Amino acid sequence: MGKMHIQEYGDPKASIVLIQMVDDHDLELMEKEVAAIEATTSFPFRLITIKVNHWNDDLSPWGCQPVFGNVPFAGKAEKTMQEVLLLTENKDKTYLIGGYSLSGLFALWIAGRTDRFVGVAAASPSIWFPDFIPYMRENPLRAEHIYLSLGDREERSKNPLMSKVALRIREAEVLLQEEGKNCILEWNEGNHFKNPDLRTARAFAWTIEETQKKEK
C-alpha cells in the first residue's frame, strides 16, 4: 500500500472514531459527507480517511481476474489491514469502519478478521466479489452493528458477476441476521454512482446511532 496518506475530520477528541478507505474522488466529496453525518447524528465523532493508492489491489481480499477493463485484483487487503490496525490501538475509543464500493467490501472483510471494530458501514459494497459470501460464512463478522445498502439499479449491470450484487447482499443480510447481528439493508434510488458521499454518510450515521444505543 505504501505510506499512508491520512486526513482527519470532525472532533479530534471524540470517543467515536470512524475509519474510511478513500480515493481522490471520495476526498473531493468528504466535506459534504462529514456535514451529512453531523446533520444526522448528535454524537461527536472523529473521521479518519486513509488514501488508497492502488484501489483494486490494496482493498481486495484475494486475487481476482479483471471484472471490468483489464485491471486485475491483486488481493493485498491483508497488508492494508496491518496498517489500518495501527490507527485503532486506543482501547478507550469506539472504532467503526466503513466505505463505499470496494472500500465497503474491505470494511466487511476486515470485520471478519479482527474484533477491533464494533460497527461496519458498508455502502454499496462490492459484495459481488467472487467467493465473498462463503468467506463470511467461514469468518463470522466480529462487529455487532452492520449497515448494508445498495442502489436499486445496481444489479442491472451488463457484467455477469456484478449483476449478482443484489442477490449477494440479500444473502449477506440473511446470514448476518441468522448470526444474531444488528443488521440493516437499505435500498437507495439509482445506480452505483449516485450520491456515494450521502450514502456513506447515511451508513456511518446509522452505525453511530446503533452503537451508542447499545452503550446507554
PDB file of C-alpha atoms in Angstrom:
ATOM      1  CA  MET A   1       0.000   0.000   0.000  1.00  0.00           C
ATOM      2  CA  GLY A   2       2.946   2.327   0.572  1.00  0.00           C
ATOM      3  CA  LYS A   3       2.995   5.227   3.006  1.00  0.00           C
ATOM      4  CA  MET A   4      -0.479   6.002   4.280  1.00  0.00           C
ATOM      5  CA  HIS A   5      -1.862   9.437   3.493  1.00  0.00           C
ATOM      6  CA  ILE A   6      -4.279  10.299   6.301  1.00  0.00           C
ATOM      7  CA  GLN A   7      -6.738  13.153   6.728  1.00  0.00           C
ATOM      8  CA  GLU A   8      -8.930  13.811   9.724  1.00  0.00           C
ATOM      9  CA  TYR A   9     -12.336  15.427  10.105  1.00  0.00           C
ATOM     10  CA  GLY A  10     -14.765  16.082  12.934  1.00  0.00           C
ATOM     11  CA  ASP A  11     -13.922  16.250  16.634  1.00  0.00           C
ATOM     12  CA  PRO A  12     -10.333  15.083  17.355  1.00  0.00           C
ATOM     13  CA  LYS A  13     -11.277  14.273  20.972  1.00  0.00           C
ATOM     14  CA  ALA A  14     -14.419  12.260  20.178  1.00  0.00           C
ATOM     15  CA  SER A  15     -14.671   8.770  21.623  1.00  0.00           C
ATOM     16  CA  ILE A  16     -16.247   7.505  18.375  1.00  0.00           C
ATOM     17  CA  VAL A  17     -13.664   7.068  15.614  1.00  0.00           C
ATOM     18  CA  LEU A  18     -14.714   6.326  12.032  1.00  0.00           C
ATOM     19  CA  ILE A  19     -12.225   4.886   9.554  1.00  0.00           C
ATOM     20  CA  GLN A  20     -12.781   5.054   5.803  1.00  0.00           C
ATOM     21  CA  MET A  21     -10.562   3.962   2.927  1.00  0.00           C
ATOM     22  CA  VAL A  22     -10.831   6.552   0.141  1.00  0.00           C
ATOM     23  CA  ASP A  23      -9.617   7.543  -3.301  1.00  0.00           C
ATOM     24  CA  ASP A  24      -9.230  11.021  -4.826  1.00  0.00           C
ATOM     25  CA  HIS A  25     -12.902  11.214  -5.818  1.00  0.00           C
ATOM     26  CA  ASP A  26     -14.021  10.364  -2.269  1.00  0.00           C
ATOM     27  CA  LEU A  27     -11.748  13.055  -0.850  1.00  0.00           C
ATOM     28  CA  GLU A  28     -13.345  15.680  -3.085  1.00  0.00           C
ATOM     29  CA  LEU A  29     -16.727  14.860  -1.521  1.00  0.00           C
ATOM     30  CA  MET A  30     -15.541  14.375   2.062  1.00  0.00           C
ATOM     31  CA  GLU A  31     -16.637  17.747   3.472  1.00  0.00           C
ATOM     32  CA  LYS A  32     -20.142  17.050   2.164  1.00  0.00           C
ATOM     33  CA  GLU A  33     -20.110  13.559   3.659  1.00  0.00           C
ATOM     34  CA  VAL A  34     -18.981  14.803   7.073  1.00  0.00           C
ATOM     35  CA  ALA A  35     -21.649  17.533   7.075  1.00  0.00           C
ATOM     36  CA  ALA A  36     -24.306  14.926   6.239  1.00  0.00           C
ATOM     37  CA  ILE A  37     -23.177  12.690   9.132  1.00  0.00           C
ATOM     38  CA  GLU A  38     -23.234  15.678  11.508  1.00  0.00           C
ATOM     39  CA  ALA A  39     -26.747  16.563  10.334  1.00  0.00           C
ATOM     40  CA  THR A  40     -27.996  13.034  11.055  1.00  0.00           C
ATOM     41  CA  THR A  41     -26.427  12.208  14.420  1.00  0.00           C
ATOM     42  CA  SER A  42     -25.884  14.331  17.524  1.00  0.00           C
ATOM     43  CA  PHE A  43     -22.932  12.252  18.733  1.00  0.00           C
ATOM     44  CA  PRO A  44     -19.479  13.768  18.199  1.00  0.00           C
ATOM     45  CA  PHE A  45     -17.157  11.714  16.014  1.00  0.00           C
ATOM     46  CA  ARG A  46     -13.711  11.782  14.502  1.00  0.00           C
ATOM     47  CA  LEU A  47     -13.378  10.555  10.920  1.00  0.00           C
ATOM     48  CA  ILE A  48     -10.010   9.316   9.671  1.00  0.00           C
ATOM     49  CA  THR A  49      -9.656   8.805   5.922  1.00  0.00           C
ATOM     50  CA  ILE A  50      -6.874   6.643   4.520  1.00  0.00           C
ATOM     51  CA  LYS A  51      -5.982   7.329   0.895  1.00  0.00           C
ATOM     52  CA  VAL A  52      -5.650   4.126  -1.120  1.00  0.00           C
ATOM     53  CA  ASN A  53      -3.036   4.306  -3.863  1.00  0.00           C
ATOM     54  CA  HIS A  54      -3.952   1.119  -5.732  1.00  0.00           C
ATOM     55  CA  TRP A  55      -7.687   0.625  -5.200  1.00  0.00           C
ATOM     56  CA  ASN A  56      -8.213  -2.797  -6.799  1.00  0.00           C
ATOM     57  CA  ASP A  57      -5.020  -4.211  -5.283  1.00  0.00           C
ATOM     58  CA  ASP A  58      -4.998  -2.772  -1.765  1.00  0.00           C
ATOM     59  CA  LEU A  59      -8.660  -3.392  -0.908  1.00  0.00           C
ATOM     60  CA  SER A  60      -9.261  -6.819  -2.483  1.00  0.00           C
ATOM     61  CA  PRO A  61      -9.124  -9.719  -0.003  1.00  0.00           C
ATOM     62  CA  TRP A  62      -7.692 -12.166  -2.542  1.00  0.00           C
ATOM     63  CA  GLY A  63      -6.648 -12.159  -6.165  1.00  0.00           C
ATOM     64  CA  CYS A  64      -9.261 -11.973  -8.897  1.00  0.00           C
ATOM     65  CA  GLN A  65      -9.197 -11.653 -12.678  1.00  0.00           C
ATOM     66  CA  PRO A  66     -10.286  -8.310 -14.211  1.00  0.00           C
ATOM     67  CA  VAL A  67     -14.000  -7.727 -13.841  1.00  0.00           C
ATOM     68  CA  PHE A  68     -14.168  -4.568 -15.928  1.00  0.00           C
ATOM     69  CA  GLY A  69     -11.437  -3.284 -18.201  1.00  0.00           C
ATOM     70  CA  ASN A  70      -8.147  -5.126 -17.842  1.00  0.00           C
ATOM     71  CA  VAL A  71      -7.190  -4.285 -14.249  1.00  0.00           C
ATOM     72  CA  PRO A  72      -6.991  -7.426 -12.060  1.00  0.00           C
ATOM     73  CA  PHE A  73      -7.329  -7.512  -8.270  1.00  0.00           C
ATOM     74  CA  ALA A  74      -4.063  -8.370  -6.512  1.00  0.00           C
ATOM     75  CA  GLY A  75      -5.558  -9.313  -3.129  1.00  0.00           C
ATOM     76  CA  LYS A  76      -3.439  -7.132  -0.815  1.00  0.00           C
ATOM     77  CA  ALA A  77      -6.109  -6.405   1.810  1.00  0.00           C
ATOM     78  CA  GLU A  78      -4.121  -8.321   4.441  1.00  0.00           C
ATOM     79  CA  LYS A  79      -1.238  -5.874   4.148  1.00  0.00           C
ATOM     80  CA  THR A  80      -3.618  -2.907   4.166  1.00  0.00           C
ATOM     81  CA  MET A  81      -5.276  -4.267   7.313  1.00  0.00           C
ATOM     82  CA  GLN A  82      -1.981  -4.219   9.229  1.00  0.00           C
ATOM     83  CA  GLU A  83      -1.633  -0.504   8.531  1.00  0.00           C
ATOM     84  CA  VAL A  84      -5.264   0.233   9.406  1.00  0.00           C
ATOM     85  CA  LEU A  85      -4.992  -1.542  12.764  1.00  0.00           C
ATOM     86  CA  LEU A  86      -2.165   0.799  13.787  1.00  0.00           C
ATOM     87  CA  LEU A  87      -4.808   3.546  13.945  1.00  0.00           C
ATOM     88  CA  THR A  88      -7.101   1.612  16.282  1.00  0.00           C
ATOM     89  CA  GLU A  89      -4.909   0.923  19.303  1.00  0.00           C
ATOM     90  CA  ASN A  90      -6.559   3.265  21.819  1.00  0.00           C
ATOM     91  CA  LYS A  91      -8.800   0.981  23.878  1.00  0.00           C
ATOM     92  CA  ASP A  92     -10.794   3.967  25.192  1.00  0.00           C
ATOM     93  CA  LYS A  93     -12.185   4.667  21.722  1.00  0.00           C
ATOM     94  CA  THR A  94     -15.072   3.048  19.837  1.00  0.00           C
ATOM     95  CA  TYR A  95     -13.974   2.226  16.291  1.00  0.00           C
ATOM     96  CA  LEU A  96     -16.268   1.905  13.289  1.00  0.00           C
ATOM     97  CA  ILE A  97     -15.096   1.158   9.756  1.00  0.00           C
ATOM     98  CA  GLY A  98     -16.943   1.889   6.552  1.00  0.00           C
ATOM     99  CA  GLY A  99     -16.741   2.944   2.977  1.00  0.00           C
ATOM    100  CA  TYR A 100     -18.193   2.801  -0.492  1.00  0.00           C
ATOM    101  CA  SER A 101     -17.859   0.173  -3.213  1.00  0.00           C
ATOM    102  CA  LEU A 102     -14.634  -1.857  -2.774  1.00  0.00           C
ATOM    103  CA  SER A 103     -13.928   0.162   0.384  1.00  0.00           C
ATOM    104  CA  GLY A 104     -17.241  -1.128   1.771  1.00  0.00           C
ATOM    105  CA  LEU A 105     -16.237  -4.683   0.876  1.00  0.00           C
ATOM    106  CA  PHE A 106     -12.902  -4.171   2.672  1.00  0.00           C
ATOM    107  CA  ALA A 107     -14.796  -2.968   5.763  1.00  0.00           C
ATOM    108  CA  LEU A 108     -16.874  -6.165   5.797  1.00  0.00           C
ATOM    109  CA  TRP A 109     -13.795  -8.308   5.174  1.00  0.00           C
ATOM    110  CA  ILE A 110     -11.701  -6.765   7.966  1.00  0.00           C
ATOM    111  CA  ALA A 111     -14.564  -7.274  10.442  1.00  0.00           C
ATOM    112  CA  GLY A 112     -14.194 -10.999   9.826  1.00  0.00           C
ATOM    113  CA  ARG A 113     -10.516 -10.802  10.740  1.00  0.00           C
ATOM    114  CA  THR A 114     -10.428  -8.581  13.821  1.00  0.00           C
ATOM    115  CA  ASP A 115     -12.700  -7.578  16.701  1.00  0.00           C
ATOM    116  CA  ARG A 116     -11.322  -4.025  16.733  1.00  0.00           C
ATOM    117  CA  PHE A 117     -14.469  -2.600  15.090  1.00  0.00           C
ATOM    118  CA  VAL A 118     -17.889  -2.608  16.766  1.00  0.00           C
ATOM    119  CA  GLY A 119     -19.654  -1.385  13.639  1.00  0.00           C
ATOM    120  CA  VAL A 120     -19.384  -1.653   9.856  1.00  0.00           C
ATOM    121  CA  ALA A 121     -20.904   0.915   7.485  1.00  0.00           C
ATOM    122  CA  ALA A 122     -20.842  -0.780   4.065  1.00  0.00           C
ATOM    123  CA  ALA A 123     -22.484   1.470   1.476  1.00  0.00           C
ATOM    124  CA  SER A 124     -22.998  -0.199  -1.915  1.00  0.00           C
ATOM    125  CA  PRO A 125     -20.190  -2.670  -1.139  1.00  0.00           C
ATOM    126  CA  SER A 126     -18.669  -4.723  -3.966  1.00  0.00           C
ATOM    127  CA  ILE A 127     -20.193  -7.846  -2.458  1.00  0.00           C
ATOM    128  CA  TRP A 128     -20.343  -9.441  -5.918  1.00  0.00           C
ATOM    129  CA  PHE A 129     -16.627 -10.146  -5.373  1.00  0.00           C
ATOM    130  CA  PRO A 130     -16.010 -13.868  -6.057  1.00  0.00           C
ATOM    131  CA  ASP A 131     -16.308 -16.173  -3.025  1.00  0.00           C
ATOM    132  CA  PHE A 132     -17.100 -13.380  -0.567  1.00  0.00           C
ATOM    133  CA  ILE A 133     -20.311 -14.887   0.841  1.00  0.00           C
ATOM    134  CA  PRO A 134     -18.509 -18.203   1.564  1.00  0.00           C
ATOM    135  CA  TYR A 135     -15.807 -16.112   3.305  1.00  0.00           C
ATOM    136  CA  MET A 136     -18.473 -14.501   5.508  1.00  0.00           C
ATOM    137  CA  ARG A 137     -19.841 -17.949   6.409  1.00  0.00           C
ATOM    138  CA  GLU A 138     -16.399 -19.204   7.400  1.00  0.00           C
ATOM    139  CA  ASN A 139     -15.328 -15.982   9.140  1.00  0.00           C
ATOM    140  CA  PRO A 140     -18.317 -14.576  11.059  1.00  0.00           C
ATOM    141  CA  LEU A 141     -18.103 -10.810  11.342  1.00  0.00           C
ATOM    142  CA  ARG A 142     -16.992  -9.775  14.806  1.00  0.00           C
ATOM    143  CA  ALA A 143     -18.641  -6.351  14.609  1.00  0.00           C
ATOM    144  CA  GLU A 144     -22.047  -6.134  16.247  1.00  0.00           C
ATOM    145  CA  HIS A 145     -23.721  -3.451  14.103  1.00  0.00           C
ATOM    146  CA  ILE A 146     -23.631  -3.831  10.335  1.00  0.00           C
ATOM    147  CA  TYR A 147     -25.194  -1.461   7.832  1.00  0.00           C
ATOM    148  CA  LEU A 148     -25.599  -2.615   4.225  1.00  0.00           C
ATOM    149  CA  SER A 149     -27.018  -0.642   1.322  1.00  0.00           C
ATOM    150  CA  LEU A 150     -27.373  -0.907  -2.425  1.00  0.00           C
ATOM    151  CA  GLY A 151     -28.750   1.171  -5.264  1.00  0.00           C
ATOM    152  CA  ASP A 152     -31.921  -0.298  -6.735  1.00  0.00           C
ATOM    153  CA  ARG A 153     -30.422  -0.211 -10.254  1.00  0.00           C
ATOM    154  CA  GLU A 154     -27.029  -1.720  -9.422  1.00  0.00           C
ATOM    155  CA  GLU A 155     -27.997  -5.256 -10.396  1.00  0.00           C
ATOM    156  CA  ARG A 156     -28.753  -4.062 -13.936  1.00  0.00           C
ATOM    157  CA  SER A 157     -25.058  -4.188 -14.772  1.00  0.00           C
ATOM    158  CA  LYS A 158     -24.190  -5.909 -18.046  1.00  0.00           C
ATOM    159  CA  ASN A 159     -21.295  -7.569 -16.263  1.00  0.00           C
ATOM    160  CA  PRO A 160     -22.470 -11.088 -15.269  1.00  0.00           C
ATOM    161  CA  LEU A 161     -20.583 -11.051 -11.972  1.00  0.00           C
ATOM    162  CA  MET A 162     -21.639  -7.559 -10.904  1.00  0.00           C
ATOM    163  CA  SER A 163     -25.267  -8.223 -11.873  1.00  0.00           C
ATOM    164  CA  LYS A 164     -25.397 -10.693  -8.953  1.00  0.00           C
ATOM    165  CA  VAL A 165     -24.779  -7.906  -6.414  1.00  0.00           C
ATOM    166  CA  ALA A 166     -28.403  -7.666  -5.180  1.00  0.00           C
ATOM    167  CA  LEU A 167     -28.627 -11.433  -4.747  1.00  0.00           C
ATOM    168  CA  ARG A 168     -25.349 -11.492  -2.805  1.00  0.00           C
ATOM    169  CA  ILE A 169     -26.251  -8.601  -0.500  1.00  0.00           C
ATOM    170  CA  ARG A 170     -29.557 -10.268   0.387  1.00  0.00           C
ATOM    171  CA  GLU A 171     -27.621 -13.446   1.200  1.00  0.00           C
ATOM    172  CA  ALA A 172     -25.313 -11.410   3.441  1.00  0.00           C
ATOM    173  CA  GLU A 173     -28.251  -9.817   5.257  1.00  0.00           C
ATOM    174  CA  VAL A 174     -29.852 -13.210   5.960  1.00  0.00           C
ATOM    175  CA  LEU A 175     -26.535 -14.666   7.118  1.00  0.00           C
ATOM    176  CA  LEU A 176     -25.831 -11.768   9.494  1.00  0.00           C
ATOM    177  CA  GLN A 177     -29.323 -11.869  10.955  1.00  0.00           C
ATOM    178  CA  GLU A 178     -29.028 -15.631  11.488  1.00  0.00           C
ATOM    179  CA  GLU A 179     -25.811 -14.943  13.387  1.00  0.00           C
ATOM    180  CA  GLY A 180     -27.688 -12.546  15.666  1.00  0.00           C
ATOM    181  CA  LYS A 181     -26.094  -9.359  14.372  1.00  0.00           C
ATOM    182  CA  ASN A 182     -27.823  -5.989  14.445  1.00  0.00           C
ATOM    183  CA  CYS A 183     -28.003  -5.652  10.674  1.00  0.00           C
ATOM    184  CA  ILE A 184     -29.987  -3.468   8.299  1.00  0.00           C
ATOM    185  CA  LEU A 185     -30.161  -3.468   4.495  1.00  0.00           C
ATOM    186  CA  GLU A 186     -31.336  -0.228   2.902  1.00  0.00           C
ATOM    187  CA  TRP A 187     -32.104   0.367  -0.759  1.00  0.00           C
ATOM    188  CA  ASN A 188     -31.166   3.637  -2.423  1.00  0.00           C
ATOM    189  CA  GLU A 189     -32.586   5.008  -5.632  1.00  0.00           C
ATOM    190  CA  GLY A 190     -30.270   4.843  -8.613  1.00  0.00           C
ATOM    191  CA  ASN A 191     -27.178   3.086  -9.873  1.00  0.00           C
ATOM    192  CA  HIS A 192     -23.796   2.567  -8.221  1.00  0.00           C
ATOM    193  CA  PHE A 193     -22.539   6.072  -8.962  1.00  0.00           C
ATOM    194  CA  LYS A 194     -25.373   8.106  -7.453  1.00  0.00           C
ATOM    195  CA  ASN A 195     -24.601  10.086  -4.273  1.00  0.00           C
ATOM    196  CA  PRO A 196     -21.755   7.944  -2.862  1.00  0.00           C
ATOM    197  CA  ASP A 197     -20.978  10.613  -0.241  1.00  0.00           C
ATOM    198  CA  LEU A 198     -24.552  10.795   1.047  1.00  0.00           C
ATOM    199  CA  ARG A 199     -24.973   7.018   1.006  1.00  0.00           C
ATOM    200  CA  THR A 200     -21.765   6.602   3.008  1.00  0.00           C
ATOM    201  CA  ALA A 201     -22.850   9.328   5.445  1.00  0.00           C
ATOM    202  CA  ARG A 202     -26.149   7.538   5.993  1.00  0.00           C
ATOM    203  CA  ALA A 203     -24.287   4.296   6.644  1.00  0.00           C
ATOM    204  CA  PHE A 204     -21.971   5.859   9.221  1.00  0.00           C
ATOM    205  CA  ALA A 205     -24.768   7.808  10.939  1.00  0.00           C
ATOM    206  CA  TRP A 206     -26.884   4.662  11.414  1.00  0.00           C
ATOM    207  CA  THR A 207     -23.889   2.756  12.775  1.00  0.00           C
ATOM    208  CA  ILE A 208     -23.008   5.554  15.211  1.00  0.00           C
ATOM    209  CA  GLU A 209     -26.585   5.709  16.490  1.00  0.00           C
ATOM    210  CA  GLU A 210     -26.847   1.941  16.954  1.00  0.00           C
ATOM    211  CA  THR A 211     -23.504   1.757  18.746  1.00  0.00           C
ATOM    212  CA  GLN A 212     -24.498   4.480  21.180  1.00  0.00           C
ATOM    213  CA  LYS A 213     -27.922   2.932  21.797  1.00  0.00           C
ATOM    214  CA  LYS A 214     -26.183  -0.220  22.937  1.00  0.00           C
ATOM    215  CA  GLU A 215     -23.913   1.670  25.301  1.00  0.00           C
ATOM    216  CA  LYS A 216     -26.705   3.535  27.081  1.00  0.00           C
TER     217      LYS A 216
END
